[in-house]
Structure formats: C-alpha cells, structure tokens
Short mmCIF file of C-alpha atoms and ligand atoms in Angstrom, two decimals:
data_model
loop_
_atom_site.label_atom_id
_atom_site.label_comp_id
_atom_site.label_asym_id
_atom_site.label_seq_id
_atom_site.Cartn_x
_atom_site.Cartn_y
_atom_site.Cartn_z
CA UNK A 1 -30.81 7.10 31.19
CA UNK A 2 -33.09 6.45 28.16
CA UNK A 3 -31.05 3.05 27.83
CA UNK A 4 -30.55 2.16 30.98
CA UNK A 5 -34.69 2.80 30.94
CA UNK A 6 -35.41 0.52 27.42
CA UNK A 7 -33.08 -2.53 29.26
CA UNK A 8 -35.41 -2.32 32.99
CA UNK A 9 -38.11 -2.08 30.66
CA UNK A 10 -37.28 -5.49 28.60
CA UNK A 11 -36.22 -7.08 31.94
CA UNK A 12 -39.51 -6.36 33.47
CA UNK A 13 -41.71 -7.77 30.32
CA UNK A 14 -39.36 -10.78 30.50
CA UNK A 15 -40.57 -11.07 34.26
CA UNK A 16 -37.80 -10.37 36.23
CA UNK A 17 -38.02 -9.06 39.30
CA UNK A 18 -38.43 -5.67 40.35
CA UNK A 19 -35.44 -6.10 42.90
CA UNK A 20 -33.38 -7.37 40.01
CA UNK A 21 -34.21 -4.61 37.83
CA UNK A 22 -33.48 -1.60 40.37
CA UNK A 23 -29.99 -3.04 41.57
CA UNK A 24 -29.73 -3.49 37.59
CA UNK A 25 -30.55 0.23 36.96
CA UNK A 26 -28.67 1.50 40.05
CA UNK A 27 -25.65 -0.17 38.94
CA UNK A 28 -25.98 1.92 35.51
CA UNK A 29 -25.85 4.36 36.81
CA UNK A 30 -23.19 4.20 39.58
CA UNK A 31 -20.89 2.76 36.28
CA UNK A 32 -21.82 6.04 33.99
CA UNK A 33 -20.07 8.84 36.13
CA UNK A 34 -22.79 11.44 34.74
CA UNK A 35 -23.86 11.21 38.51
CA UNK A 36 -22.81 11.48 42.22
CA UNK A 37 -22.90 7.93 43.12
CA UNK A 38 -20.34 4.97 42.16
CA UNK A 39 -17.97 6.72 39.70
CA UNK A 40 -19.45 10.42 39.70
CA UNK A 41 -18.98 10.50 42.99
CA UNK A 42 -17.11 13.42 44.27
CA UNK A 43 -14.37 13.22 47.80
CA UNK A 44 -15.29 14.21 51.00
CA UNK A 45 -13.65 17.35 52.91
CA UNK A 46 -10.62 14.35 53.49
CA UNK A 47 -10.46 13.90 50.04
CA UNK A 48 -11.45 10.62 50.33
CA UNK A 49 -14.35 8.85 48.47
CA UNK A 50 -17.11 7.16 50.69
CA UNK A 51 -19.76 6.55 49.51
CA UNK A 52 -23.69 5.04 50.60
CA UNK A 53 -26.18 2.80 49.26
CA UNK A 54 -29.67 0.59 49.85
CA UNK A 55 -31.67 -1.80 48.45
CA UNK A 56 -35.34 -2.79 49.74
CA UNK A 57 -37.70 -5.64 48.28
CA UNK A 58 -40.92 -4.73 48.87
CA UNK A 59 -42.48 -8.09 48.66
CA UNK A 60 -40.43 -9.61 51.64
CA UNK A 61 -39.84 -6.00 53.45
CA UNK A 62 -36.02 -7.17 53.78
CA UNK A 63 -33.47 -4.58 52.75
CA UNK A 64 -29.25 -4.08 52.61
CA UNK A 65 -27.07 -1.13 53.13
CA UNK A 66 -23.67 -0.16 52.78
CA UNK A 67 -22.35 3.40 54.41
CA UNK A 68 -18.99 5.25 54.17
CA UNK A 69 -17.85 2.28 52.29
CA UNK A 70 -14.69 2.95 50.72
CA UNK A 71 -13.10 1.61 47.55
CA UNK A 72 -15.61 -0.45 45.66
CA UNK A 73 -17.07 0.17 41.93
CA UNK A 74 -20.71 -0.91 43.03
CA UNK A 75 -21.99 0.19 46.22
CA UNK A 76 -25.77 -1.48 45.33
CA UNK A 77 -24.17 -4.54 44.34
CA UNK A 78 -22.84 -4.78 48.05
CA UNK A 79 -25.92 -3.70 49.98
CA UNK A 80 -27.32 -6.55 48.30
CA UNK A 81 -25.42 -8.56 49.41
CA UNK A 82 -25.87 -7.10 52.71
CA UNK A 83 -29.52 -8.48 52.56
CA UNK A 84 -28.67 -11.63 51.20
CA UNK A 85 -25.64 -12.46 53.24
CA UNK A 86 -26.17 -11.47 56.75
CA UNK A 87 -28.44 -11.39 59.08
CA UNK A 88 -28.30 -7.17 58.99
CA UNK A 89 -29.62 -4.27 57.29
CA UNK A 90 -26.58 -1.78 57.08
CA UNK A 91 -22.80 -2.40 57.22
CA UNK A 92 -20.99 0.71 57.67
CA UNK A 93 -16.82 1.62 56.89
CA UNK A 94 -13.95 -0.69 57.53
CA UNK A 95 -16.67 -3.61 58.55
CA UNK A 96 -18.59 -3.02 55.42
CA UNK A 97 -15.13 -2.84 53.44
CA UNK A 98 -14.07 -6.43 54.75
CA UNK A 99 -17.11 -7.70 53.60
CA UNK A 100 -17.34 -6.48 50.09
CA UNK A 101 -13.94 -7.92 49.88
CA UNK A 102 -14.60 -11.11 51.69
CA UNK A 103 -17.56 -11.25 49.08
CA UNK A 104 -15.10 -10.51 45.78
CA UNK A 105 -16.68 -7.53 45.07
CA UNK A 106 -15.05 -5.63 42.35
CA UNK A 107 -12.62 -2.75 43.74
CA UNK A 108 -11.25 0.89 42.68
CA UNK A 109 -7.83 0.21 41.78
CA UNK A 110 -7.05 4.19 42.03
CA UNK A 111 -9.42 6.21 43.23
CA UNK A 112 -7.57 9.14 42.04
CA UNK A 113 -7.68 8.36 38.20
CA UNK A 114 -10.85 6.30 38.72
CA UNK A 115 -13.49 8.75 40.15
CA UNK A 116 -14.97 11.76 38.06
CA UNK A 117 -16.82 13.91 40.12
CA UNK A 118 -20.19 14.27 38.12
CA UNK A 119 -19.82 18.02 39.58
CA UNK A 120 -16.73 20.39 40.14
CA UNK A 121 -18.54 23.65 40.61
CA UNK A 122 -16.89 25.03 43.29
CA UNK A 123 -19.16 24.42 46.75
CA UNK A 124 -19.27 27.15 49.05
CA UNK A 125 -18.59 26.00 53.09
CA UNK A 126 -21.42 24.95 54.41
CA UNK A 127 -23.63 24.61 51.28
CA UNK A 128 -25.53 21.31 50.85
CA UNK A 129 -24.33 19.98 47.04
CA UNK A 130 -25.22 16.64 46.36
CA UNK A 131 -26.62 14.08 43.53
CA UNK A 132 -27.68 10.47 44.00
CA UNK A 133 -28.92 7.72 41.71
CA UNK A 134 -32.44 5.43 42.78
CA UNK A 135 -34.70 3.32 40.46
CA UNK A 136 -38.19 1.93 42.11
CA UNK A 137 -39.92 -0.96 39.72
CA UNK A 138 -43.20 -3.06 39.67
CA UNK A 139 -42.42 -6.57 38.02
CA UNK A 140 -45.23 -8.61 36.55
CA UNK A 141 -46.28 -10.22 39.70
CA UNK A 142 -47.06 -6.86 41.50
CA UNK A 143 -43.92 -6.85 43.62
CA UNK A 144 -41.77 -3.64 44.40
CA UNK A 145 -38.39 -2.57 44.96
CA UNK A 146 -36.21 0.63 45.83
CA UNK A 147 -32.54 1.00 45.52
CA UNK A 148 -30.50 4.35 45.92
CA UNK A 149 -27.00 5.27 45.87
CA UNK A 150 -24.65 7.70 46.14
CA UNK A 151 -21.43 9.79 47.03
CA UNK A 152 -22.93 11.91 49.26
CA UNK A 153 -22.76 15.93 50.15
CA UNK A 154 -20.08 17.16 48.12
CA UNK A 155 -16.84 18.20 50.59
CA UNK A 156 -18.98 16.00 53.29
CA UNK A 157 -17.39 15.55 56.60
CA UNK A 158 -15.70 12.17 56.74
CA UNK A 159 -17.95 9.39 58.05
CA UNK A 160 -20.74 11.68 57.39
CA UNK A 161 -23.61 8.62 56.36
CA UNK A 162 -26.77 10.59 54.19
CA UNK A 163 -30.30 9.28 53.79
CA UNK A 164 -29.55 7.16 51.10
CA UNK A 165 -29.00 3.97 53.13
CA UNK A 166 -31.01 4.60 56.24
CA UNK A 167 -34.11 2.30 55.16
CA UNK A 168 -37.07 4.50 55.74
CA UNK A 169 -35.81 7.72 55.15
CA UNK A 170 -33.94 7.96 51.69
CA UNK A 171 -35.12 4.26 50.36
CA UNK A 172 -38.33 2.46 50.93
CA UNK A 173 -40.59 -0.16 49.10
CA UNK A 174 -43.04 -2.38 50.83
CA UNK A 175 -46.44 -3.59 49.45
CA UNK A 176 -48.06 0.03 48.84
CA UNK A 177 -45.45 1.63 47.21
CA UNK A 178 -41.55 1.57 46.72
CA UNK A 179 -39.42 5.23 47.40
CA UNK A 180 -36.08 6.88 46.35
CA UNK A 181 -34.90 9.81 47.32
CA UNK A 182 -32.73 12.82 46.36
CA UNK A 183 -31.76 15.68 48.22
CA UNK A 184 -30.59 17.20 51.35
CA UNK A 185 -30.01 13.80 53.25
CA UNK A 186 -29.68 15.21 57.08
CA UNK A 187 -33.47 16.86 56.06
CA UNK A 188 -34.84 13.70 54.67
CA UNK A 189 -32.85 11.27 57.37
CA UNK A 190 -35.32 14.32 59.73
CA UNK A 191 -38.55 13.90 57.90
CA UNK A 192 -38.36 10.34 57.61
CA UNK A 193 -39.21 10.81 53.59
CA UNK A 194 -39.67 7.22 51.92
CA UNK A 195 -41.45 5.80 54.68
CA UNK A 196 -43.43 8.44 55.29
CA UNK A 197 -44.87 7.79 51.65
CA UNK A 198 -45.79 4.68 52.52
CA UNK A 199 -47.29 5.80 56.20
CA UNK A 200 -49.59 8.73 54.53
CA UNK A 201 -51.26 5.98 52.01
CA UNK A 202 -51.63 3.54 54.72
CA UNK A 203 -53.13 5.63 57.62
CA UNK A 204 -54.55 8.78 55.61
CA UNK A 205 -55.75 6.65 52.83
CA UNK A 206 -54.09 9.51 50.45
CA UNK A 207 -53.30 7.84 46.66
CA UNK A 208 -49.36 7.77 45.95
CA UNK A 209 -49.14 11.54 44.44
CA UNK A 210 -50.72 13.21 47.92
CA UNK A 211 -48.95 10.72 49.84
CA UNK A 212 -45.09 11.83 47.88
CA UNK A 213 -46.19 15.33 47.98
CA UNK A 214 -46.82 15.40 51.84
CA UNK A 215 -43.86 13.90 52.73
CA UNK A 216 -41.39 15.99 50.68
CA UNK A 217 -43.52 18.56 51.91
CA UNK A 218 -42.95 18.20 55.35
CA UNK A 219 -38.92 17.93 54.66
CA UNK A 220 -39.00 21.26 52.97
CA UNK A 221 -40.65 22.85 55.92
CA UNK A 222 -37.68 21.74 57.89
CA UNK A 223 -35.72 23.61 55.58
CA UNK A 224 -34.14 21.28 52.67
CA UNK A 225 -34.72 20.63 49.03
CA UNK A 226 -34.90 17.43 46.90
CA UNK A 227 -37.16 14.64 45.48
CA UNK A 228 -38.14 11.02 45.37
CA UNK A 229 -39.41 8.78 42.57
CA UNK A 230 -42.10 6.16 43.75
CA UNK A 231 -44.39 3.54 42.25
CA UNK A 232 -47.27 1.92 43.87
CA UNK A 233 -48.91 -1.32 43.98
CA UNK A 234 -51.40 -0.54 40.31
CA UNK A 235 -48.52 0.86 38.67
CA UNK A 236 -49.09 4.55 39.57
CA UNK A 237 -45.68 6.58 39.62
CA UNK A 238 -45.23 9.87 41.45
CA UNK A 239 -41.60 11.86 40.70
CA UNK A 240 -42.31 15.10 43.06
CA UNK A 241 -39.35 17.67 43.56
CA UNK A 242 -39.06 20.94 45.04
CA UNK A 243 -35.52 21.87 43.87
CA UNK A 244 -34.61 23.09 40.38
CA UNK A 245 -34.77 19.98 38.73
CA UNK A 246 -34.78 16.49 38.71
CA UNK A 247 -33.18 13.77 36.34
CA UNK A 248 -35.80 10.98 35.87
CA UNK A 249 -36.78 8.95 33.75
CA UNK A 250 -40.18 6.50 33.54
CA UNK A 251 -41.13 4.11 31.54
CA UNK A 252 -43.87 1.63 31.28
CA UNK A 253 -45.59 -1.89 30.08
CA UNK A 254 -47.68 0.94 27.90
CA UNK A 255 -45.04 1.75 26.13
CA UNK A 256 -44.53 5.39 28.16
CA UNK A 257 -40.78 6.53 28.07
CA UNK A 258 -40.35 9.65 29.28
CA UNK A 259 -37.50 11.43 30.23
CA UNK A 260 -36.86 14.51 32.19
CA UNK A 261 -34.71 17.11 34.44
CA UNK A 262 -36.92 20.04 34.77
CA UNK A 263 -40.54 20.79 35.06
N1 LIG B 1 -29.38 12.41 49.64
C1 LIG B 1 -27.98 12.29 49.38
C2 LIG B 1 -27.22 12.48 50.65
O1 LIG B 1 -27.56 13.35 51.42
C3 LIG B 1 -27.49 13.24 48.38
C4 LIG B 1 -28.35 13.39 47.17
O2 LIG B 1 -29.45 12.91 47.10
O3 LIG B 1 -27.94 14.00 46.22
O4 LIG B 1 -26.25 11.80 50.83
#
C-alpha cells in the first residue's frame, strides 16, 4: 500500500487525473492478492469467483460498473470501460462477461490456481466476511474520483451483487467529495452510504468528517459494520470505521504518508 500510495502520489503532482489515479490504485490492489478484490478474492457458496466493481468521476458525475462478473484479472479496468464505452452505468454477469471480452480485457486463465483468497479463516453460515479495495483522489485541478472493488461476502450466494458497484451506496464522487466504502454491503446498499456523504454536506452544510461519520452512522444503526475513505473538494480526507480496523493509507501534496489498519 505504501507504494502503490508514493506512485498516486507522483501521478497526481505530474497532473494526472484523479480518475486515472484511483482506477491506477484500484488496479494495485486487485493485482496484489493481500485483499478481497481481483486476485484475493475468495469463491462464492458455488465455488465460483464473481466478483464487483465501480468507478465515478466526480467532475462529469459519469460512472461504470461491473457485477458478478466472472473471469477477468481487473474488474476496475472494465467498469471503466463501462463508462467510457456504453451508454450505461452497470453491466452485470454473462452481459458484462461478453463485454470485457469483446473489449480484450485480460482474463483468468484458471481460476483455481489463479485466485488466493486474501482470507481462509473458516466463515461461520450466515456471518458477513468480506474485504474490498477503493482509492478516492483530488488531482491538481480540483477534480475527484472514487473507485472500489471487490470479491464480495465470503461463501456469498451466487449472483449475490454488494455495494461496491451500486453508484451511491458503496462508491461516490461528485464535486463535494468522492466516497469508498468497506463493509457489510446489503447494510450500506440500505443506508445509501457514499451518497449520503455527499447529501449531509450539501443539505446540512456538515464539513466532510460529520458528513462520513453520519452516514456510517446511520448504517450501523441498521445493524452492519465497515468504513469509507473520502476526500473533499479543499483536500480534506475523512477515513471513519466502526469495525476493528481498517487498511488505509493517505497521502498528500504536503508530503503526509500515512499508513494504517487500526485506530
Ligand atoms: N462491501 C463489500 C460487499 O459487500 C465487501 C467489503 O467491503 O468487504 O460486497
């Protein structure tokens, strides 16, 4: 994470732009396996990987998805292309697999021998085990961007679709602020999480740390647990959880790097 963190960080004083920079960092970390998303990802109850992701420029409010899609290295890489491509915001299973191939995306050869579940603890039924990857940046010219990813619940019913690519609730960026989130996806898909960020500094006038903290607030009083990561329009960042820990990482024009799981 700190190098994935130094190389966003050189991008960004070079001027690229944030969207470039989160698919950039999202892609990372979908290649590293240390997480549940591209190759950490862990098989559904099938034993079958599928596996979601978004992307969301916040200067142009357009955004791409991928859901359940099956047998591709880079899930962000695809819901790019998703916004760039088509006319659509999320392309789910077989449909989303015919484009990533129509679009020469780069393919598991064997997801047996590929994939290496970034967790094996055993999951108990029922229990909610998860892990996703995001990254949210602010370029030079003030523009944002959000992009998540991930395999999903561990032992997740098949075609089960998280929070991750429903724009709004697990990925967000707009002009305020741009979101990622990390938890229990049905709660956050209920609570309407990365939006909600957004919402809370727009209507209640709240500055991005009230704003995060309300809205992961209000999923945990539904019942789940997680986090998000956020930036806002001056540069503020706001990484908020109410499980155990968090992986996260920030860094900044400043110089900041700082890099963290717990408290
Ligand atoms: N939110 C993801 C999902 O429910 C899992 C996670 O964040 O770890 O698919």
């Amino acid at each position: 994470m700190r190098g994935l963190l130094e190389d966003g960080a050189a991008m960004l004083g070079a001027g690229a732009a944030a969207l470039d920079v989160v698919q950039r960092m999202v892609a990372g970390l979908e290649a590293c396996g240390f997480h549940i998303a591209g190759k950490g990802s862990a098989p559904n109850a099938a034993g079958e990987w599928e596996l979601d992701a978004a992307i969301m420029d916040g200067a142009t409010r357009k955004a791409g998805a991928a859901a359940a899609l099956r047998g591709f290295l880079s899930p962000i890489g695809v819901a790019r292309a998703v916004m760039e491509k088509t006319p659509h915001v999320l392309l789910v299973g077989a449909g989303a697999e015919a484009f990533a191939a129509e679009h020469g995306f780069a393919r598991v050869d064997d997801p047996s021998t590929y994939y290496t579940p970034a967790t094996l603890r055993a999951v108990k039924p029922g229990e909610l085990a998860h892990g996703t990857v995001g990254a949210v940046a602010r370029d030079v010219s003030g523009r944002l961007a959000a992009a998540t990813s991930t395999g999903g619940l561990i032992r997740k019913v098949p075609g089960r679709v998280g929070d991750t690519p429903i724009i709004g609730a697990g990925t967000w960026a707009d002009q305020r602020c741009a979101v990622s989130c990390t938890g229990q996806g049905e709660l956050f898909i209920r609570a309407n999480v990365a939006a909600d960020v957004s919402a809370r500094m727009l209507y209640a006038r709240l500055s991005l740390h009230a704003a995060a903290a309300g809205a992961l607030a209000d999923m945990q009083a539904l019942g789940g647990d997680g986090g998000l990561i956020a930036v806002d329009a001056d540069g503020n960042v706001a990484t908020p959880f109410v499980s155990e820990g968090m992986k996260r990482g920030i860094a900044t024009s400043a110089g900041v790097r700082d890099v963290r799981t717990f408290r």
